[in-house]
Tab-separated table of C-alpha atoms in Angstrom:
chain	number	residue	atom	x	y	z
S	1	UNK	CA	-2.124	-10.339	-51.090
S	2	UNK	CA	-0.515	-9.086	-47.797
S	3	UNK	CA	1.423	-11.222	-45.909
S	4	UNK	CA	1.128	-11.401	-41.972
S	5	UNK	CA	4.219	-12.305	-40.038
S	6	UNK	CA	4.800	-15.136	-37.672
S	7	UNK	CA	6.797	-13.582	-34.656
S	8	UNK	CA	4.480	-13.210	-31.451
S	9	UNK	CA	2.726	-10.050	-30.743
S	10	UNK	CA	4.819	-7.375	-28.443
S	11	UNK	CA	3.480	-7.779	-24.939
S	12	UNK	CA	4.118	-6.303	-21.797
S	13	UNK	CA	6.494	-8.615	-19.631
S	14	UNK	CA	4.645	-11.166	-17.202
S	15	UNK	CA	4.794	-9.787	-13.371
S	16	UNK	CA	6.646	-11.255	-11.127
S	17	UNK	CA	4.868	-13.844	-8.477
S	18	UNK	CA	6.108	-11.679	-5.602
S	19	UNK	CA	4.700	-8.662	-7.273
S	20	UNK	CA	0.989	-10.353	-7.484
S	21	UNK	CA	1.632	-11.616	-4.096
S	22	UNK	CA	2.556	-8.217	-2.535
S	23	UNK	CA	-0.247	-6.465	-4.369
S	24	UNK	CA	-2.591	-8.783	-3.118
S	25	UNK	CA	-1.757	-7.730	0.443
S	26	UNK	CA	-2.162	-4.498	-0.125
S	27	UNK	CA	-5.749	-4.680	-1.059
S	28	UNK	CA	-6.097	-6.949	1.820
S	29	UNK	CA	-4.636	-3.982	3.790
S	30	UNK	CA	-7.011	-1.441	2.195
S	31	UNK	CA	-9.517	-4.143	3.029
S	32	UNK	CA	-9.185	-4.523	6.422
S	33	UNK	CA	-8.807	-0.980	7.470
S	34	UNK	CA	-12.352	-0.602	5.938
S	35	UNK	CA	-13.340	-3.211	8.168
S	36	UNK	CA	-13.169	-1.512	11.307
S	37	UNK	CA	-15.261	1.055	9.977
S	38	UNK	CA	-18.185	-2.313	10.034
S	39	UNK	CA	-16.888	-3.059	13.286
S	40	UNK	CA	-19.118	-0.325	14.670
S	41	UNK	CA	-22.060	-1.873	13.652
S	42	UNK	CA	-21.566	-5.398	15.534
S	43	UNK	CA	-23.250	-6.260	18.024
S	44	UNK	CA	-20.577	-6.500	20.688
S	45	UNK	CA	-19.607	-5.312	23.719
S	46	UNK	CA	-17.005	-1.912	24.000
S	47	UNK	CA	-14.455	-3.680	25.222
S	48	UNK	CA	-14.503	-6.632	22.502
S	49	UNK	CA	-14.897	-3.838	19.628
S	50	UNK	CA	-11.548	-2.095	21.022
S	51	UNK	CA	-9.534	-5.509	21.139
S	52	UNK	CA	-11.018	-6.241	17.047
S	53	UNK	CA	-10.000	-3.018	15.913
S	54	UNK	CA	-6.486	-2.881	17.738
S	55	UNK	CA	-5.864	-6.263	16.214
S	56	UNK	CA	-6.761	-5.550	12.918
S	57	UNK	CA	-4.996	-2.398	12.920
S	58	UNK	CA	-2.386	-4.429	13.981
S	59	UNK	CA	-3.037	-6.999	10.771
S	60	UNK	CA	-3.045	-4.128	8.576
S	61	UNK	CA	-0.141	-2.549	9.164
S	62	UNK	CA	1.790	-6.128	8.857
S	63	UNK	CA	-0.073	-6.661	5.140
S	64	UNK	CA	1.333	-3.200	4.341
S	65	UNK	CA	4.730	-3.894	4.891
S	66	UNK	CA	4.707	-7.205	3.996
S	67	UNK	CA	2.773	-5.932	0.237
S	68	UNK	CA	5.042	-2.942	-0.259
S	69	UNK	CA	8.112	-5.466	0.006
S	70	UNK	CA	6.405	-7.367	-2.561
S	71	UNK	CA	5.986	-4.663	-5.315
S	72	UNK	CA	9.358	-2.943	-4.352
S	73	UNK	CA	9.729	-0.012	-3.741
S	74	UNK	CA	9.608	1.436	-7.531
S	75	UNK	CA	6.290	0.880	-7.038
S	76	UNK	CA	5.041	2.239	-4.214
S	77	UNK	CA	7.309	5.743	-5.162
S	78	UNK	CA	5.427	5.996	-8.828
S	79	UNK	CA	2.150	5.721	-6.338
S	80	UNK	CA	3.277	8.024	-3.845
S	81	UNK	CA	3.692	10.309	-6.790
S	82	UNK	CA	1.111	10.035	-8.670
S	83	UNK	CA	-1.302	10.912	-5.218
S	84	UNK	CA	0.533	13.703	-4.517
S	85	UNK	CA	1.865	12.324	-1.506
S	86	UNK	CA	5.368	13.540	-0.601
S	87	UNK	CA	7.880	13.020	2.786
S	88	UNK	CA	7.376	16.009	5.185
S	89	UNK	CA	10.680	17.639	5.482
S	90	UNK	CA	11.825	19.322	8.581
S	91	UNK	CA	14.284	22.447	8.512
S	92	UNK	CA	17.376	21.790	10.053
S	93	UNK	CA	18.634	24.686	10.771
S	94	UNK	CA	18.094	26.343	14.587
S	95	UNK	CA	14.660	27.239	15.218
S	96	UNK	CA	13.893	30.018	17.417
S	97	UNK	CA	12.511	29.425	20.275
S	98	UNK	CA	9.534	32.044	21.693
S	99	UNK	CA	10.322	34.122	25.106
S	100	UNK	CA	14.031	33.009	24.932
């Protein structure tokens, strides 16, 4: 007859409510950026289409900050990572400078 123990399973820790909070505003951000792609396809006027998508630009770029702020910054470096995506360096030494 085995005997199975009492203690509770190992599980991963519970997330932080900031971290489900920030997380959630970066789909939103994903989210709207998609949506100016529909904004195309409304039936409005040129001018009304340029003030949507320069406000939701706008939107998106606030969720963004205000999501990677929430997950820290860990977070967004193990994603950065993981895409590939890495900080263009510049060379800082003196560059020459053609026809001088």
């Amino acid at each position: 007859m085995t005997q199975t123990s009492n203690l509770p399973a190992q599980s991963k820790p519970k997330k932080p409510l900031r971290f489900k909070i920030g997380v959630a505003f970066l789909v939103l951000c994903g989210l709207l950026y998609l949506s100016i792609a529909v904004t195309l396809f409304l039936p409005l006027d040129g001018g009304s289409k340029a003030a949507f998508v320069g406000a939701t630009i706008v939107v998106a770029e606030a969720c963004g900050l205000v999501g990677t702020a929430g997950v820290g910054k860990e977070v967004v470096r193990k994603v950065k990572a993981l895409l590939g995506l890495k900080k263009r360096g510049r060379s800082r030494g003196k560059e020459s400078v053609p026809g001088q």
